Amino acid sequence: QYQPDVPDLAGMTLAEAQTAATAAGLGTVNQTGTIETPDAGLVGTIESQNPVAGTSVAVGTDIAVIVYIPAP
C-alpha cells in the first residue's frame, strides 16, 4: 500500500502547507501551538511539524504544526 512521505512544511503558511499536504495525499494541517519570534518575516509561518518531514505515513494522515507568532 502506498505510503506518502511527509513534505517539509517549515517556512510555509498554513494555506501553503495544506496545499502541499493535499498534493502529497495527506490529511489536514492542524495548528497545535505557537512559538514567539522577534523576526517579523517568520510570523505566520510554520516552525515545526509532527510527523517530521520525510516520514512515510498512511494516506490521509493529519499533520500537527507549530506556527510563529510575534514576540511581545
PDB file of C-alpha atoms in Angstrom:
ATOM      1  CA  GLN A   1       0.000   0.000   0.000  1.00  0.00           C
ATOM      2  CA  TYR A   2       1.267   3.438  -0.963  1.00  0.00           C
ATOM      3  CA  GLN A   3       2.651   5.463   1.921  1.00  0.00           C
ATOM      4  CA  PRO A   4       3.429   9.085   1.060  1.00  0.00           C
ATOM      5  CA  ASP A   5       6.405  10.889   2.554  1.00  0.00           C
ATOM      6  CA  VAL A   6       5.529  13.923   4.656  1.00  0.00           C
ATOM      7  CA  PRO A   7       6.692  17.117   2.898  1.00  0.00           C
ATOM      8  CA  ASP A   8       8.844  19.700   4.670  1.00  0.00           C
ATOM      9  CA  LEU A   9       6.357  22.386   5.697  1.00  0.00           C
ATOM     10  CA  ALA A  10       8.806  24.624   7.588  1.00  0.00           C
ATOM     11  CA  GLY A  11       8.594  28.234   6.458  1.00  0.00           C
ATOM     12  CA  MET A  12       5.216  27.791   4.743  1.00  0.00           C
ATOM     13  CA  THR A  13       1.970  29.455   5.743  1.00  0.00           C
ATOM     14  CA  LEU A  14      -0.869  27.194   6.861  1.00  0.00           C
ATOM     15  CA  ALA A  15      -2.537  27.618   3.462  1.00  0.00           C
ATOM     16  CA  GLU A  16       0.647  26.674   1.591  1.00  0.00           C
ATOM     17  CA  ALA A  17       1.191  23.721   3.915  1.00  0.00           C
ATOM     18  CA  GLN A  18      -2.346  22.461   3.371  1.00  0.00           C
ATOM     19  CA  THR A  19      -1.853  22.660  -0.402  1.00  0.00           C
ATOM     20  CA  ALA A  20       1.393  20.661  -0.104  1.00  0.00           C
ATOM     21  CA  ALA A  21      -0.193  18.110   2.219  1.00  0.00           C
ATOM     22  CA  THR A  22      -3.194  17.621  -0.049  1.00  0.00           C
ATOM     23  CA  ALA A  23      -0.924  17.213  -3.078  1.00  0.00           C
ATOM     24  CA  ALA A  24       1.009  14.524  -1.191  1.00  0.00           C
ATOM     25  CA  GLY A  25      -2.164  12.622  -0.322  1.00  0.00           C
ATOM     26  CA  LEU A  26      -2.149  13.646   3.315  1.00  0.00           C
ATOM     27  CA  GLY A  27      -4.941  14.986   5.525  1.00  0.00           C
ATOM     28  CA  THR A  28      -5.429  18.207   7.405  1.00  0.00           C
ATOM     29  CA  VAL A  29      -2.663  20.516   8.611  1.00  0.00           C
ATOM     30  CA  ASN A  30      -3.630  21.489  12.163  1.00  0.00           C
ATOM     31  CA  GLN A  31      -2.015  24.300  14.143  1.00  0.00           C
ATOM     32  CA  THR A  32      -1.489  22.792  17.589  1.00  0.00           C
ATOM     33  CA  GLY A  33       0.673  25.515  19.087  1.00  0.00           C
ATOM     34  CA  THR A  34       2.666  28.675  18.598  1.00  0.00           C
ATOM     35  CA  ILE A  35       6.190  29.924  19.258  1.00  0.00           C
ATOM     36  CA  GLU A  36       7.233  33.551  19.576  1.00  0.00           C
ATOM     37  CA  THR A  37       9.775  35.079  17.215  1.00  0.00           C
ATOM     38  CA  PRO A  38      11.274  38.572  17.014  1.00  0.00           C
ATOM     39  CA  ASP A  39      11.648  38.092  13.229  1.00  0.00           C
ATOM     40  CA  ALA A  40       8.602  39.675  11.551  1.00  0.00           C
ATOM     41  CA  GLY A  41       9.395  37.763   8.375  1.00  0.00           C
ATOM     42  CA  LEU A  42       8.687  34.455  10.101  1.00  0.00           C
ATOM     43  CA  VAL A  43       5.355  35.416  11.680  1.00  0.00           C
ATOM     44  CA  GLY A  44       2.548  33.238  10.353  1.00  0.00           C
ATOM     45  CA  THR A  45       4.847  30.533   9.028  1.00  0.00           C
ATOM     46  CA  ILE A  46       5.462  27.020  10.284  1.00  0.00           C
ATOM     47  CA  GLU A  47       8.289  26.434  12.757  1.00  0.00           C
ATOM     48  CA  SER A  48       7.985  22.656  13.184  1.00  0.00           C
ATOM     49  CA  GLN A  49       5.726  19.737  12.396  1.00  0.00           C
ATOM     50  CA  ASN A  50       4.720  16.248  13.521  1.00  0.00           C
ATOM     51  CA  PRO A  51       5.212  13.846  11.819  1.00  0.00           C
ATOM     52  CA  VAL A  52       8.544  15.259  10.693  1.00  0.00           C
ATOM     53  CA  ALA A  53       9.440  15.767   7.035  1.00  0.00           C
ATOM     54  CA  GLY A  54      10.433  12.615   5.191  1.00  0.00           C
ATOM     55  CA  THR A  55       8.403  10.265   7.400  1.00  0.00           C
ATOM     56  CA  SER A  56       6.409   7.633   5.484  1.00  0.00           C
ATOM     57  CA  VAL A  57       2.813   7.706   6.706  1.00  0.00           C
ATOM     58  CA  ALA A  58      -0.603   6.367   5.734  1.00  0.00           C
ATOM     59  CA  VAL A  59      -2.607   8.247   3.111  1.00  0.00           C
ATOM     60  CA  GLY A  60      -4.802  10.852   4.810  1.00  0.00           C
ATOM     61  CA  THR A  61      -2.577  11.313   7.854  1.00  0.00           C
ATOM     62  CA  ASP A  62      -3.055  14.694   9.534  1.00  0.00           C
ATOM     63  CA  ILE A  63      -0.049  16.891  10.332  1.00  0.00           C
ATOM     64  CA  ALA A  64       0.308  18.961  13.501  1.00  0.00           C
ATOM     65  CA  VAL A  65       2.288  22.186  13.174  1.00  0.00           C
ATOM     66  CA  ILE A  66       3.695  24.920  15.395  1.00  0.00           C
ATOM     67  CA  VAL A  67       3.329  28.427  13.934  1.00  0.00           C
ATOM     68  CA  TYR A  68       5.443  31.516  14.627  1.00  0.00           C
ATOM     69  CA  ILE A  69       3.691  34.473  16.300  1.00  0.00           C
ATOM     70  CA  PRO A  70       5.096  37.936  17.055  1.00  0.00           C
ATOM     71  CA  ALA A  71       7.106  38.290  20.251  1.00  0.00           C
ATOM     72  CA  PRO A  72       5.531  40.835  22.602  1.00  0.00           C
TER      73      PRO A  72
END
